[in-house]
XYZ file of C-alpha atoms in Angstrom:
430
model
C 247.643 -135.488 -122.177
C 245.962 -132.373 -123.534
C 247.203 -129.326 -125.406
C 245.454 -126.014 -125.863
C 246.554 -123.466 -128.443
C 244.598 -120.371 -127.439
C 244.134 -117.371 -129.727
C 244.556 -114.510 -127.282
C 246.967 -111.694 -126.481
C 249.470 -112.859 -123.869
C 249.388 -109.375 -122.319
C 246.026 -110.559 -120.917
C 247.433 -113.945 -119.917
C 246.468 -113.872 -116.259
C 242.875 -112.887 -116.986
C 242.615 -115.571 -119.692
C 243.981 -118.156 -117.273
C 241.383 -117.389 -114.641
C 238.498 -117.087 -117.128
C 239.332 -120.483 -118.618
C 240.150 -122.022 -115.207
C 243.492 -123.323 -116.438
C 245.798 -125.190 -114.074
C 249.056 -123.605 -112.941
C 252.062 -124.051 -115.199
C 254.979 -126.163 -113.964
C 257.411 -124.936 -116.593
C 257.360 -122.031 -119.049
C 259.320 -122.335 -122.297
C 259.067 -119.374 -124.623
C 260.721 -116.788 -126.822
C 259.256 -113.269 -126.890
C 259.316 -111.136 -130.057
C 262.713 -109.551 -130.666
C 261.538 -105.951 -130.419
C 260.829 -104.655 -133.963
C 263.126 -107.024 -135.866
C 260.300 -109.147 -137.266
C 256.606 -108.656 -137.841
C 255.137 -112.083 -137.283
C 252.439 -113.059 -139.785
C 251.865 -109.343 -140.509
C 249.561 -109.264 -137.469
C 248.813 -105.826 -136.025
C 249.082 -105.090 -132.314
C 251.879 -107.534 -131.583
C 254.502 -106.774 -128.964
C 257.444 -104.899 -130.446
C 255.738 -103.748 -133.641
C 255.584 -99.929 -133.863
C 256.628 -99.698 -130.197
C 259.483 -97.860 -128.571
C 262.120 -100.031 -126.936
C 260.831 -99.030 -123.497
C 257.254 -99.964 -124.442
C 258.482 -103.293 -125.773
C 260.340 -104.068 -122.530
C 257.346 -103.040 -120.420
C 254.939 -105.332 -122.294
C 257.365 -108.266 -122.390
C 258.118 -108.020 -118.674
C 254.388 -107.760 -117.936
C 253.822 -111.116 -119.695
C 256.750 -112.693 -117.862
C 255.427 -111.512 -114.497
C 251.974 -112.877 -115.343
C 253.606 -116.227 -116.119
C 255.041 -116.094 -112.609
C 251.588 -115.447 -111.165
C 249.969 -118.427 -112.942
C 252.750 -120.936 -112.281
C 253.253 -123.469 -109.492
C 255.688 -122.810 -106.681
C 258.365 -125.156 -108.055
C 258.132 -123.769 -111.602
C 260.976 -122.725 -113.858
C 260.956 -120.442 -116.871
C 263.221 -120.806 -119.902
C 263.425 -117.616 -121.934
C 265.069 -117.771 -125.360
C 266.011 -114.276 -126.471
C 268.803 -112.519 -128.317
C 270.590 -109.207 -128.641
C 269.985 -106.990 -131.684
C 271.729 -104.088 -133.395
C 270.122 -100.642 -133.549
C 271.827 -97.500 -134.843
C 275.258 -99.182 -134.788
C 274.755 -100.072 -131.119
C 273.954 -103.384 -129.423
C 270.662 -103.722 -127.542
C 271.203 -106.406 -124.843
C 267.550 -107.510 -124.771
C 268.036 -110.599 -122.525
C 269.684 -108.602 -119.767
C 267.473 -105.543 -120.187
C 264.453 -107.829 -119.692
C 265.937 -109.253 -116.502
C 266.839 -105.793 -115.175
C 263.378 -104.449 -116.016
C 261.789 -107.443 -114.278
C 263.835 -106.795 -111.123
C 262.957 -103.091 -111.192
C 259.247 -103.866 -111.569
C 259.336 -106.241 -108.615
C 261.170 -103.697 -106.483
C 258.901 -100.770 -107.318
C 255.637 -102.711 -107.108
C 256.734 -104.879 -104.142
C 256.282 -108.116 -106.089
C 257.753 -111.569 -105.837
C 259.254 -112.478 -109.188
C 261.535 -114.843 -111.049
C 265.113 -115.456 -109.921
C 267.692 -115.741 -112.702
C 269.568 -119.025 -112.144
C 271.606 -119.633 -115.274
C 272.448 -118.325 -118.721
C 272.858 -120.903 -121.481
C 274.288 -120.316 -124.916
C 272.308 -121.891 -127.740
C 274.679 -122.474 -130.654
C 272.384 -122.632 -133.679
C 275.326 -123.832 -135.862
C 274.167 -121.727 -138.796
C 272.458 -118.447 -139.597
C 272.047 -115.912 -142.353
C 275.640 -114.943 -143.290
C 275.347 -111.265 -142.430
C 278.323 -109.443 -140.966
C 279.729 -105.963 -141.067
C 282.161 -103.757 -139.234
C 281.721 -104.330 -135.493
C 279.390 -107.297 -136.011
C 280.566 -110.838 -136.736
C 278.298 -113.486 -138.188
C 275.820 -114.284 -135.420
C 275.218 -117.953 -134.633
C 273.974 -118.108 -131.042
C 271.162 -116.987 -128.785
C 270.756 -116.768 -125.028
C 268.563 -119.036 -122.936
C 267.804 -117.489 -119.553
C 266.726 -119.982 -116.904
C 264.616 -118.649 -114.004
C 262.952 -120.249 -110.988
C 260.444 -119.202 -108.344
C 262.219 -120.783 -105.365
C 265.026 -123.161 -104.459
C 262.862 -126.290 -104.737
C 262.472 -126.200 -108.515
C 262.689 -129.360 -110.593
C 266.101 -129.910 -112.157
C 266.919 -133.424 -113.343
C 270.526 -133.167 -114.458
C 271.025 -136.946 -114.585
C 268.475 -137.182 -117.404
C 270.854 -135.253 -119.644
C 274.057 -137.102 -118.834
C 275.755 -138.573 -121.857
C 277.945 -141.555 -122.517
C 281.620 -140.751 -123.009
C 284.145 -138.019 -122.332
C 286.217 -136.072 -124.823
C 289.417 -136.968 -123.023
C 291.585 -140.056 -122.920
C 292.020 -139.721 -119.163
C 288.667 -141.259 -118.237
C 290.094 -144.781 -118.379
C 293.104 -144.038 -116.132
C 291.449 -141.573 -113.743
C 287.897 -142.891 -113.358
C 287.470 -141.157 -109.986
C 287.608 -137.785 -111.752
C 284.651 -138.595 -113.966
C 281.079 -139.133 -112.828
C 279.976 -142.735 -113.068
C 276.617 -141.333 -114.109
C 278.053 -140.039 -117.370
C 279.116 -136.696 -118.763
C 276.925 -133.763 -117.663
C 275.919 -131.159 -120.246
C 277.679 -127.808 -120.367
C 275.977 -124.429 -120.627
C 276.599 -124.367 -124.379
C 273.904 -126.267 -126.269
C 274.188 -127.052 -129.953
C 270.939 -127.444 -131.873
C 270.469 -126.598 -135.527
C 267.571 -124.261 -136.279
C 264.739 -125.880 -138.289
C 265.001 -125.562 -142.062
C 262.402 -125.404 -144.779
C 260.405 -128.597 -145.082
C 260.806 -129.724 -141.453
C 257.942 -131.450 -139.695
C 255.148 -132.436 -142.059
C 255.814 -129.703 -144.582
C 256.518 -126.025 -144.919
C 257.069 -124.237 -141.600
C 255.834 -120.696 -141.879
C 256.903 -119.258 -138.531
C 259.942 -116.982 -138.656
C 261.660 -118.362 -135.535
C 260.525 -121.922 -134.770
C 262.069 -123.839 -131.880
C 263.947 -127.017 -132.827
C 262.254 -130.064 -131.306
C 265.495 -131.320 -129.655
C 265.904 -128.008 -127.799
C 262.404 -128.212 -126.351
C 262.956 -131.878 -125.534
C 266.083 -131.091 -123.515
C 264.409 -128.348 -121.494
C 261.362 -130.481 -120.704
C 263.512 -133.452 -119.682
C 265.571 -131.236 -117.407
C 262.734 -129.362 -115.736
C 259.489 -131.340 -115.801
C 257.754 -134.670 -115.301
C 255.031 -136.474 -117.197
C 251.665 -134.935 -116.391
C 253.120 -131.470 -115.744
C 251.713 -128.355 -117.392
C 253.904 -126.572 -119.935
C 253.133 -122.965 -120.874
C 254.295 -120.954 -123.885
C 252.832 -117.414 -123.826
C 254.280 -116.722 -127.287
C 253.329 -120.042 -128.862
C 254.101 -119.159 -132.491
C 254.857 -122.354 -134.414
C 253.666 -124.438 -131.451
C 256.861 -126.504 -131.149
C 256.715 -126.325 -127.345
C 253.110 -127.550 -127.218
C 253.753 -130.281 -129.777
C 256.734 -131.673 -127.866
C 254.916 -131.387 -124.532
C 252.136 -133.538 -125.976
C 254.561 -136.173 -127.277
C 256.458 -136.308 -123.985
C 253.368 -136.831 -121.842
C 252.994 -133.265 -120.621
C 250.009 -130.927 -120.907
C 250.604 -127.937 -123.171
C 249.063 -124.471 -122.990
C 249.967 -121.822 -125.552
C 248.853 -118.294 -126.394
C 249.265 -116.449 -129.668
C 247.362 -113.882 -131.723
C 247.902 -115.600 -135.096
C 245.257 -118.030 -136.323
C 247.565 -118.846 -139.229
C 250.250 -120.164 -136.863
C 247.682 -122.200 -134.955
C 246.440 -123.799 -138.173
C 250.026 -124.652 -139.151
C 250.603 -126.115 -135.687
C 247.575 -128.387 -136.036
C 248.315 -129.567 -139.579
C 252.119 -129.685 -139.669
C 254.003 -129.131 -136.419
C 252.178 -131.730 -134.328
C 252.845 -134.319 -137.029
C 256.513 -133.317 -137.184
C 256.853 -133.598 -133.398
C 255.275 -137.059 -133.499
C 257.803 -138.241 -136.093
C 260.671 -136.733 -134.120
C 259.621 -138.346 -130.846
C 259.043 -141.782 -132.383
C 262.680 -141.763 -133.515
C 263.934 -140.309 -130.254
C 262.273 -142.992 -128.117
C 264.450 -145.591 -129.839
C 267.540 -143.387 -129.638
C 266.980 -142.632 -125.949
C 266.699 -146.349 -125.170
C 269.981 -147.047 -126.978
C 271.683 -144.103 -125.274
C 270.506 -145.316 -121.872
C 271.867 -148.801 -122.527
C 275.249 -147.347 -123.473
C 275.225 -145.080 -120.437
C 274.480 -148.048 -118.160
C 277.468 -149.868 -119.674
C 279.665 -146.848 -119.049
C 278.489 -146.607 -115.433
C 279.396 -150.234 -114.893
C 282.805 -149.760 -116.490
C 283.558 -146.585 -114.530
C 282.620 -148.320 -111.279
C 284.861 -151.283 -112.048
C 287.785 -149.005 -112.948
C 287.346 -147.148 -109.665
C 287.433 -150.370 -107.704
C 290.558 -151.624 -109.474
C 292.405 -148.350 -108.905
C 291.282 -148.089 -105.266
C 292.506 -151.639 -104.660
C 295.928 -150.806 -106.113
C 296.183 -147.658 -104.031
C 295.305 -149.392 -100.773
C 297.690 -152.228 -101.586
C 300.555 -149.761 -101.937
C 299.631 -147.949 -98.727
C 299.459 -151.237 -96.854
C 302.839 -152.365 -98.191
C 304.409 -149.112 -97.033
C 303.030 -149.646 -93.532
C 304.680 -153.067 -93.184
C 308.088 -152.717 -94.895
C 310.316 -155.719 -95.542
C 307.262 -157.995 -95.574
C 305.911 -159.573 -98.745
C 302.283 -158.687 -99.423
C 299.623 -159.571 -101.962
C 296.524 -157.451 -102.453
C 293.210 -158.986 -103.435
C 290.215 -156.768 -104.398
C 286.861 -158.523 -104.237
C 283.797 -156.980 -105.833
C 280.803 -156.268 -103.610
C 277.285 -155.139 -104.589
C 276.771 -151.568 -105.805
C 279.749 -149.433 -104.738
C 281.129 -151.938 -102.261
C 284.688 -153.272 -102.343
C 286.535 -155.656 -100.046
C 290.333 -155.348 -100.075
C 292.387 -158.064 -98.409
C 296.125 -157.585 -97.931
C 297.833 -160.932 -97.356
C 301.250 -160.793 -95.727
C 304.015 -163.330 -95.267
C 305.659 -163.595 -91.882
C 304.830 -162.274 -88.425
C 304.004 -158.589 -88.237
C 301.847 -156.137 -86.332
C 298.656 -155.186 -88.119
C 298.920 -151.499 -89.054
C 296.085 -149.056 -88.455
C 295.297 -147.321 -91.715
C 291.572 -146.871 -91.245
C 291.887 -143.117 -91.828
C 293.546 -143.798 -95.152
C 290.846 -146.329 -95.994
C 288.159 -143.760 -95.243
C 289.849 -141.139 -97.421
C 290.250 -143.604 -100.275
C 286.571 -144.533 -99.988
C 285.614 -140.868 -100.280
C 288.047 -140.163 -103.130
C 286.706 -143.029 -105.220
C 283.066 -142.867 -104.132
C 283.209 -146.410 -102.779
C 282.335 -148.272 -99.607
C 285.635 -150.031 -98.909
C 286.398 -152.670 -96.294
C 290.121 -153.276 -95.702
C 291.410 -156.449 -94.061
C 294.858 -157.851 -93.262
C 295.481 -161.575 -93.147
C 298.466 -163.888 -92.889
C 299.059 -166.436 -95.629
C 298.734 -168.984 -92.865
C 295.124 -167.990 -92.210
C 292.212 -170.004 -93.488
C 291.055 -166.971 -95.491
C 294.209 -167.257 -97.616
C 293.833 -170.983 -98.080
C 290.258 -170.524 -99.327
C 291.367 -168.266 -102.215
C 294.979 -169.258 -102.879
C 294.196 -171.614 -105.745
C 291.416 -169.569 -107.338
C 292.135 -167.736 -110.584
C 291.812 -163.949 -110.593
C 292.472 -161.098 -113.001
C 295.884 -159.443 -112.569
C 296.392 -155.683 -112.991
C 299.348 -153.323 -112.997
C 299.146 -149.828 -111.598
C 300.130 -148.435 -114.986
C 297.216 -150.098 -116.779
C 294.063 -150.433 -114.724
C 291.824 -150.588 -117.796
C 293.055 -153.973 -118.997
C 294.063 -157.048 -117.021
C 297.246 -158.570 -118.379
C 296.754 -162.153 -117.258
C 294.628 -164.514 -115.237
C 296.496 -166.173 -112.407
C 296.202 -167.381 -108.832
C 297.220 -165.843 -105.526
C 299.599 -168.729 -104.876
C 301.336 -168.170 -108.211
C 301.854 -164.456 -107.522
C 303.211 -165.262 -104.070
C 305.609 -167.802 -105.487
C 306.937 -165.314 -108.042
C 307.132 -162.530 -105.396
C 305.335 -159.968 -107.563
C 304.177 -157.568 -104.866
C 303.128 -154.818 -107.261
C 300.310 -156.842 -108.792
C 296.653 -156.446 -107.845
C 294.461 -159.520 -108.104
C 290.716 -159.145 -108.409
C 287.542 -160.918 -109.416
C 286.614 -157.754 -111.350
C 287.120 -157.999 -115.090
C 288.043 -154.956 -117.196
C 289.469 -155.370 -120.670
C 289.307 -152.319 -122.930
C 290.809 -153.648 -126.133
C 291.517 -150.238 -127.655
C 292.851 -147.715 -125.089
C 292.247 -144.866 -127.555
C 288.480 -145.326 -127.302
C 287.197 -142.525 -125.112
C 284.516 -140.535 -126.898
C 282.295 -143.612 -126.963
C 283.953 -145.845 -124.351
C 281.458 -148.677 -124.614
C 282.277 -149.370 -128.239
C 284.996 -151.959 -127.684
C 285.223 -153.400 -124.213
C 284.295 -156.331 -122.057
């Protein structure tokens, strides 16, 4: 994969793109200057410096619209920007940019970005400044835009192992078997002195993990990643490590030199560690998926067993849940005595939907050959009050002899030794 850090003013981005015959961007990740708060590298002519607020908004929106014009149809843009205080009043820069962009499109009859989401980036720390009417500020906004409804958005790539609730083990159907999805509050610490391969001179560098998350969520290997305000070059460096092509624009040669000598090396170190971590996380997530699926099947079997018993009162029943590939489950309700087979297919269908399973329900007499073929086999026994741990291994014949109708037998094994484990549910289970 290739990266290009181009020394040029992003206000001329579209012309630079065409002159250099660059390929359309698939995702834009950037953070524009925050009006006149900082003068980056003491460079003259930068957006925000010695400008009015209206001039700043006009130039910033012009760059954003040019990004739209040089991006592919499925592209997304991730804009990291914050509010600032001026004259004891808050300037809502993120939302003023979006409003200005909409006004520009309306007046000039342009197609432009559609705001899809607003994410809070909790930086976890900041300079401890506060005063009347202004608490210590520890977050920034991430505005997510797209060009159309077909944009790339791989939520499953960000799912995590574990839920911060003890209910996952008793109510598996309420939790995605794919893992916990991320919220719209992201916590990433801002880079400190000495990160990467040495001193980082940019005033507002992106943390590598933040860029990593955005690229995982919105792009594929081989895609083109654009940062029109490249600065430290964190976006380009991570794009390179993750198999994407990076294109960045900035007017500071000093920042480009730092990117080449320090930031690329820092991104390489970060990604080498993350590759191992991602593999371990994926293994844990796969274990959780398997566990969640097994819990769903156990609970669905218990539920259908109860429903079946209610349909044929005064008749002894035994419920057997047999595992099937993927999300399949076969539930057999054995009954003792002569009875009419109830029709609970509607209930079966609803249970299948509720638990995300493909369930087949059968009724059979204990005099049938199907009962004889399993009666002496040993299965795991579960109670409705504790689906996450079988309490014994026994046979169908033994349960029938003891007349324990409330027990579910299954060939599915779940044995969470410590029921309090829920943040990392794969830590102590079989």
